PDB file of N, CA and C in Angstrom:
ATOM      1  N   MET C   1      99.619 112.195 100.012  1.00 87.00           N
ATOM      2  CA  MET C   1      99.025 110.891 100.293  1.00 87.00           C
ATOM      3  C   MET C   1      99.821 110.376 101.571  1.00 87.00           C
ATOM      4  N   ASN C   2      98.966 109.550 102.478  1.00 93.00           N
ATOM      5  CA  ASN C   2      99.625 109.245 103.770  1.00 93.00           C
ATOM      6  C   ASN C   2     100.012 107.696 103.463  1.00 93.00           C
ATOM      7  N   LYS C   3     101.094 107.455 104.524  1.00 91.00           N
ATOM      8  CA  LYS C   3     101.465 106.042 104.592  1.00 91.00           C
ATOM      9  C   LYS C   3     101.628 105.750 105.967  1.00 91.00           C
ATOM     10  N   GLU C   4     101.115 104.403 106.334  1.00 94.00           N
ATOM     11  CA  GLU C   4     101.418 103.955 107.481  1.00 94.00           C
ATOM     12  C   GLU C   4     102.645 103.168 107.830  1.00 94.00           C
ATOM     13  N   VAL C   5     103.433 103.725 108.718  1.00 92.00           N
ATOM     14  CA  VAL C   5     104.797 103.173 108.850  1.00 92.00           C
ATOM     15  C   VAL C   5     104.942 102.776 110.219  1.00 92.00           C
ATOM     16  N   THR C   6     105.736 101.508 110.502  1.00 93.00           N
ATOM     17  CA  THR C   6     105.876 100.976 111.805  1.00 93.00           C
ATOM     18  C   THR C   6     107.685 101.371 112.031  1.00 93.00           C
ATOM     19  N   PHE C   7     107.801 102.080 113.152  1.00 90.00           N
ATOM     20  CA  PHE C   7     109.032 102.303 113.439  1.00 90.00           C
ATOM     21  C   PHE C   7     109.436 101.008 114.687  1.00 90.00           C
ATOM     22  N   HIS C   8     110.498 100.502 114.578  1.00 94.00           N
ATOM     23  CA  HIS C   8     110.997  99.672 115.621  1.00 94.00           C
ATOM     24  C   HIS C   8     112.232 100.181 116.404  1.00 94.00           C
ATOM     25  N   ILE C   9     111.952 100.835 117.623  1.00 93.00           N
ATOM     26  CA  ILE C   9     113.009 101.599 118.505  1.00 93.00           C
ATOM     27  C   ILE C   9     113.008 100.776 119.810  1.00 93.00           C
ATOM     28  N   ASN C  10     114.184 100.393 120.109  1.00 94.00           N
ATOM     29  CA  ASN C  10     114.467  99.662 121.300  1.00 94.00           C
ATOM     30  C   ASN C  10     113.575  98.544 121.596  1.00 94.00           C
ATOM     31  N   ASN C  11     113.425  97.691 120.411  1.00 93.00           N
ATOM     32  CA  ASN C  11     112.623  96.636 120.536  1.00 93.00           C
ATOM     33  C   ASN C  11     111.249  96.829 120.717  1.00 93.00           C
ATOM     34  N   MET C  12     110.612  97.946 120.501  1.00 95.00           N
ATOM     35  CA  MET C  12     109.133  98.224 120.466  1.00 95.00           C
ATOM     36  C   MET C  12     108.820  98.797 119.105  1.00 95.00           C
ATOM     37  N   ALA C  13     107.376  98.248 118.867  1.00 95.00           N
ATOM     38  CA  ALA C  13     107.086  98.957 117.547  1.00 95.00           C
ATOM     39  C   ALA C  13     106.049 100.015 117.760  1.00 95.00           C
ATOM     40  N   TYR C  14     106.311 101.171 116.923  1.00 94.00           N
ATOM     41  CA  TYR C  14     105.421 102.316 116.852  1.00 94.00           C
ATOM     42  C   TYR C  14     104.847 102.672 115.502  1.00 94.00           C
ATOM     43  N   THR C  15     103.587 102.216 115.529  1.00 95.00           N
ATOM     44  CA  THR C  15     103.007 102.547 114.013  1.00 95.00           C
ATOM     45  C   THR C  15     102.369 103.929 113.900  1.00 95.00           C
ATOM     46  N   ILE C  16     102.513 104.662 113.110  1.00 94.00           N
ATOM     47  CA  ILE C  16     102.029 105.932 112.738  1.00 94.00           C
ATOM     48  C   ILE C  16     101.762 106.187 111.140  1.00 94.00           C
ATOM     49  N   THR C  17     100.939 107.140 111.176  1.00 96.00           N
ATOM     50  CA  THR C  17     100.533 107.520 109.735  1.00 96.00           C
ATOM     51  C   THR C  17     101.072 108.860 109.341  1.00 96.00           C
ATOM     52  N   ILE C  18     102.068 108.791 108.130  1.00 93.00           N
ATOM     53  CA  ILE C  18     102.579 109.948 107.960  1.00 93.00           C
ATOM     54  C   ILE C  18     102.537 110.267 106.478  1.00 93.00           C
ATOM     55  N   ASP C  19     102.777 111.682 106.160  1.00 93.00           N
ATOM     56  CA  ASP C  19     102.989 111.965 104.648  1.00 93.00           C
ATOM     57  C   ASP C  19     103.917 111.374 104.054  1.00 93.00           C
ATOM     58  N   GLU C  20     103.675 110.601 102.725  1.00 92.00           N
ATOM     59  CA  GLU C  20     104.640 109.725 101.929  1.00 92.00           C
ATOM     60  C   GLU C  20     106.076 110.531 101.718  1.00 92.00           C
ATOM     61  N   ASN C  21     105.982 112.010 101.542  1.00 90.00           N
ATOM     62  CA  ASN C  21     107.217 112.791 101.410  1.00 90.00           C
ATOM     63  C   ASN C  21     108.049 112.778 102.751  1.00 90.00           C
ATOM     64  N   ILE C  22     107.330 112.802 103.827  1.00 88.00           N
ATOM     65  CA  ILE C  22     108.232 112.813 105.001  1.00 88.00           C
ATOM     66  C   ILE C  22     108.791 111.365 105.275  1.00 88.00           C
ATOM     67  N   TYR C  23     107.933 110.230 104.854  1.00 90.00           N
ATOM     68  CA  TYR C  23     108.602 108.850 105.085  1.00 90.00           C
ATOM     69  C   TYR C  23     109.849 108.578 104.183  1.00 90.00           C
ATOM     70  N   LEU C  24     110.030 109.373 102.961  1.00 90.00           N
ATOM     71  CA  LEU C  24     111.013 109.363 101.952  1.00 90.00           C
ATOM     72  C   LEU C  24     112.148 110.187 102.739  1.00 90.00           C
ATOM     73  N   GLU C  25     111.867 111.218 103.266  1.00 88.00           N
ATOM     74  CA  GLU C  25     113.054 111.974 104.007  1.00 88.00           C
ATOM     75  C   GLU C  25     113.448 111.187 105.145  1.00 88.00           C
ATOM     76  N   LEU C  26     112.646 110.660 106.041  1.00 87.00           N
ATOM     77  CA  LEU C  26     113.052 109.938 107.054  1.00 87.00           C
ATOM     78  C   LEU C  26     113.898 108.555 106.785  1.00 87.00           C
ATOM     79  N   SER C  27     113.591 107.927 105.600  1.00 90.00           N
ATOM     80  CA  SER C  27     114.238 106.742 105.221  1.00 90.00           C
ATOM     81  C   SER C  27     115.497 107.039 104.755  1.00 90.00           C
ATOM     82  N   LYS C  28     115.894 108.310 104.409  1.00 91.00           N
ATOM     83  CA  LYS C  28     117.315 108.860 104.246  1.00 91.00           C
ATOM     84  C   LYS C  28     118.267 108.363 105.053  1.00 91.00           C
ATOM     85  N   TYR C  29     117.790 108.746 106.480  1.00 91.00           N
ATOM     86  CA  TYR C  29     118.513 108.689 107.754  1.00 91.00           C
ATOM     87  C   TYR C  29     118.329 107.624 108.579  1.00 91.00           C
ATOM     88  N   LEU C  30     117.240 106.917 108.447  1.00 91.00           N
ATOM     89  CA  LEU C  30     116.899 106.143 109.377  1.00 91.00           C
ATOM     90  C   LEU C  30     116.441 104.709 108.541  1.00 91.00           C
ATOM     91  N   ASP C  31     117.141 103.576 109.146  1.00 91.00           N
ATOM     92  CA  ASP C  31     116.746 102.458 108.303  1.00 91.00           C
ATOM     93  C   ASP C  31     115.543 101.853 108.966  1.00 91.00           C
ATOM     94  N   LEU C  32     114.271 101.808 108.335  1.00 88.00           N
ATOM     95  CA  LEU C  32     113.050 101.597 108.778  1.00 88.00           C
ATOM     96  C   LEU C  32     112.743 100.106 108.620  1.00 88.00           C
ATOM     97  N   ALA C  33     113.597  99.270 108.242  1.00 89.00           N
ATOM     98  CA  ALA C  33     113.632  97.891 108.184  1.00 89.00           C
ATOM     99  C   ALA C  33     114.163  97.057 109.215  1.00 89.00           C
ATOM    100  N   LYS C  34     114.670  97.758 110.183  1.00 93.00           N
ATOM    101  CA  LYS C  34     115.428  97.178 111.454  1.00 93.00           C
ATOM    102  C   LYS C  34     115.033  97.653 112.661  1.00 93.00           C
ATOM    103  N   ASN C  35     115.496  97.093 113.700  1.00 95.00           N
ATOM    104  CA  ASN C  35     115.422  97.764 115.019  1.00 95.00           C
ATOM    105  C   ASN C  35     116.145  98.682 115.165  1.00 95.00           C
ATOM    106  N   ASN C  36     115.872  99.935 115.645  1.00 94.00           N
ATOM    107  CA  ASN C  36     116.819 101.018 115.746  1.00 94.00           C
ATOM    108  C   ASN C  36     116.919 101.368 117.314  1.00 94.00           C
ATOM    109  N   ASP C  37     117.742 102.083 117.725  1.00 94.00           N
ATOM    110  CA  ASP C  37     118.006 102.379 119.077  1.00 94.00           C
ATOM    111  C   ASP C  37     117.592 103.900 119.137  1.00 94.00           C
ATOM    112  N   THR C  38     117.440 104.493 120.191  1.00 93.00           N
ATOM    113  CA  THR C  38     117.267 105.884 120.472  1.00 93.00           C
ATOM    114  C   THR C  38     118.319 106.913 119.941  1.00 93.00           C
ATOM    115  N   LYS C  39     119.630 106.137 119.905  1.00 95.00           N
ATOM    116  CA  LYS C  39     120.752 107.126 119.383  1.00 95.00           C
ATOM    117  C   LYS C  39     120.530 107.135 117.768  1.00 95.00           C
ATOM    118  N   ASP C  40     119.838 106.176 117.121  1.00 94.00           N
ATOM    119  CA  ASP C  40     119.719 106.220 115.458  1.00 94.00           C
ATOM    120  C   ASP C  40     118.517 107.281 115.505  1.00 94.00           C
ATOM    121  N   LEU C  41     117.578 107.210 116.123  1.00 92.00           N
ATOM    122  CA  LEU C  41     116.476 108.330 116.091  1.00 92.00           C
ATOM    123  C   LEU C  41     116.677 109.606 116.271  1.00 92.00           C
ATOM    124  N   LEU C  42     117.761 109.924 117.220  1.00 94.00           N
ATOM    125  CA  LEU C  42     118.200 110.996 117.541  1.00 94.00           C
ATOM    126  C   LEU C  42     118.983 111.683 116.273  1.00 94.00           C
ATOM    127  N   VAL C  43     119.928 110.815 115.848  1.00 94.00           N
ATOM    128  CA  VAL C  43     120.849 111.301 114.748  1.00 94.00           C
ATOM    129  C   VAL C  43     119.847 111.568 113.558  1.00 94.00           C
ATOM    130  N   ALA C  44     118.867 110.682 113.294  1.00 93.00           N
ATOM    131  CA  ALA C  44     118.041 111.004 112.206  1.00 93.00           C
ATOM    132  C   ALA C  44     117.376 112.359 112.209  1.00 93.00           C
ATOM    133  N   TYR C  45     117.000 112.610 113.393  1.00 92.00           N
ATOM    134  CA  TYR C  45     116.155 114.056 113.880  1.00 92.00           C
ATOM    135  C   TYR C  45     117.141 115.078 113.530  1.00 92.00           C
ATOM    136  N   LEU C  46     118.438 114.970 114.149  1.00 95.00           N
ATOM    137  CA  LEU C  46     119.202 116.020 113.982  1.00 95.00           C
ATOM    138  C   LEU C  46     119.845 116.478 112.666  1.00 95.00           C
ATOM    139  N   ARG C  47     119.959 115.306 111.793  1.00 95.00           N
ATOM    140  CA  ARG C  47     120.297 115.423 110.324  1.00 95.00           C
ATOM    141  C   ARG C  47     119.134 116.265 109.639  1.00 95.00           C
ATOM    142  N   LEU C  48     117.959 115.717 109.985  1.00 93.00           N
ATOM    143  CA  LEU C  48     116.717 116.347 109.362  1.00 93.00           C
ATOM    144  C   LEU C  48     116.695 117.794 109.605  1.00 93.00           C
ATOM    145  N   SER C  49     117.020 118.073 111.130  1.00 94.00           N
ATOM    146  CA  SER C  49     116.707 119.371 111.558  1.00 94.00           C
ATOM    147  C   SER C  49     117.784 120.423 110.887  1.00 94.00           C
ATOM    148  N   GLN C  50     119.203 119.787 110.760  1.00 96.00           N
ATOM    149  CA  GLN C  50     120.305 120.560 110.258  1.00 96.00           C
ATOM    150  C   GLN C  50     119.761 120.680 108.774  1.00 96.00           C
ATOM    151  N   GLU C  51     119.346 119.674 107.855  1.00 94.00           N
ATOM    152  CA  GLU C  51     118.976 120.106 106.606  1.00 94.00           C
ATOM    153  C   GLU C  51     117.857 121.216 106.526  1.00 94.00           C
ATOM    154  N   HIS C  52     117.046 121.026 107.351  1.00 95.00           N
ATOM    155  CA  HIS C  52     115.775 121.991 107.336  1.00 95.00           C
ATOM    156  C   HIS C  52     116.377 123.459 107.601  1.00 95.00           C
ATOM    157  N   HIS C  53     117.168 123.519 108.591  1.00 97.00           N
ATOM    158  CA  HIS C  53     117.963 124.732 109.073  1.00 97.00           C
ATOM    159  C   HIS C  53     118.681 125.514 107.923  1.00 97.00           C
ATOM    160  N   GLY C  54     119.408 124.743 107.187  1.00 97.00           N
ATOM    161  CA  GLY C  54     120.284 125.003 105.915  1.00 97.00           C
ATOM    162  C   GLY C  54     119.150 125.574 104.837  1.00 97.00           C
ATOM    163  N   LEU C  55     118.109 124.869 104.628  1.00 96.00           N
ATOM    164  CA  LEU C  55     117.022 125.291 103.658  1.00 96.00           C
ATOM    165  C   LEU C  55     116.466 126.654 103.977  1.00 96.00           C
ATOM    166  N   LYS C  56     116.140 126.754 105.319  1.00 97.00           N
ATOM    167  CA  LYS C  56     115.598 127.789 105.791  1.00 97.00           C
ATOM    168  C   LYS C  56     116.468 129.262 105.779  1.00 97.00           C
ATOM    169  N   LYS C  57     117.719 128.860 105.876  1.00 97.00           N
ATOM    170  CA  LYS C  57     118.806 129.947 105.828  1.00 97.00           C
ATOM    171  C   LYS C  57     118.892 130.392 104.301  1.00 97.00           C
ATOM    172  N   ASP C  58     118.976 129.469 103.343  1.00 97.00           N
ATOM    173  CA  ASP C  58     118.889 129.703 102.005  1.00 97.00           C
ATOM    174  C   ASP C  58     117.597 130.629 101.683  1.00 97.00           C
ATOM    175  N   ILE C  59     116.578 130.156 102.155  1.00 97.00           N
ATOM    176  CA  ILE C  59     115.323 130.784 101.595  1.00 97.00           C
ATOM    177  C   ILE C  59     115.411 132.376 102.152  1.00 97.00           C
ATOM    178  N   GLU C  60     115.919 132.470 103.388  1.00 96.00           N
ATOM    179  CA  GLU C  60     115.878 134.008 103.997  1.00 96.00           C
ATOM    180  C   GLU C  60     117.075 134.719 103.114  1.00 96.00           C
ATOM    181  N   GLU C  61     118.059 134.019 102.828  1.00 96.00           N
ATOM    182  CA  GLU C  61     118.867 134.935 101.975  1.00 96.00           C
ATOM    183  C   GLU C  61     118.393 135.220 100.585  1.00 96.00           C
ATOM    184  N   ILE C  62     117.739 134.338 100.016  1.00 96.00           N
ATOM    185  CA  ILE C  62     116.946 134.752  98.709  1.00 96.00           C
ATOM    186  C   ILE C  62     115.846 135.779  99.014  1.00 96.00           C
ATOM    187  N   THR C  63     115.274 135.622 100.128  1.00 96.00           N
ATOM    188  CA  THR C  63     114.072 136.600 100.457  1.00 96.00           C
ATOM    189  C   THR C  63     114.814 138.081 100.416  1.00 96.00           C
ATOM    190  N   ASN C  64     115.839 138.008 101.200  1.00 94.00           N
ATOM    191  CA  ASN C  64     116.372 139.603 101.554  1.00 94.00           C
ATOM    192  C   ASN C  64     117.086 140.008 100.254  1.00 94.00           C
ATOM    193  N   LYS C  65     117.573 139.103  99.237  1.00 93.00           N
ATOM    194  CA  LYS C  65     118.066 139.612  97.994  1.00 93.00           C
ATOM    195  C   LYS C  65     116.847 140.202  97.230  1.00 93.00           C
ATOM    196  N   LEU C  66     115.794 139.401  97.146  1.00 93.00           N
ATOM    197  CA  LEU C  66     114.587 139.766  96.387  1.00 93.00           C
ATOM    198  C   LEU C  66     114.030 141.101  96.881  1.00 93.00           C
ATOM    199  N   SER C  67     114.033 141.345  98.278  1.00 91.00           N
ATOM    200  CA  SER C  67     113.403 142.484  98.816  1.00 91.00           C
ATOM    201  C   SER C  67     114.099 143.755  98.677  1.00 91.00           C
ATOM    202  N   ARG C  68     115.450 143.870  97.919  1.00 85.00           N
ATOM    203  CA  ARG C  68     116.235 145.040  97.547  1.00 85.00           C
ATOM    204  C   ARG C  68     115.651 145.690  96.196  1.00 85.00           C
ATOM    205  N   PHE C  69     114.967 144.629  95.392  1.00 79.00           N
ATOM    206  CA  PHE C  69     114.353 145.127  94.190  1.00 79.00           C
ATOM    207  C   PHE C  69     113.110 145.852  94.008  1.00 79.00           C
TER     208      PHE C  69
END
């Protein structure tokens, strides 16, 4: 399900339509109810990227273990 979200970054509003799951992930690291600056956006992006990289690494390790069978 898609959700329309308005980001306020550096006193400018950006409205986009995103998947509700992505909205929930973003809201863990970015306060969507306030004006954020570019630094806040970058930090949220880096945290999500780090989380994604960790999950990708875990999946690769599991795949390698399973391929031995």
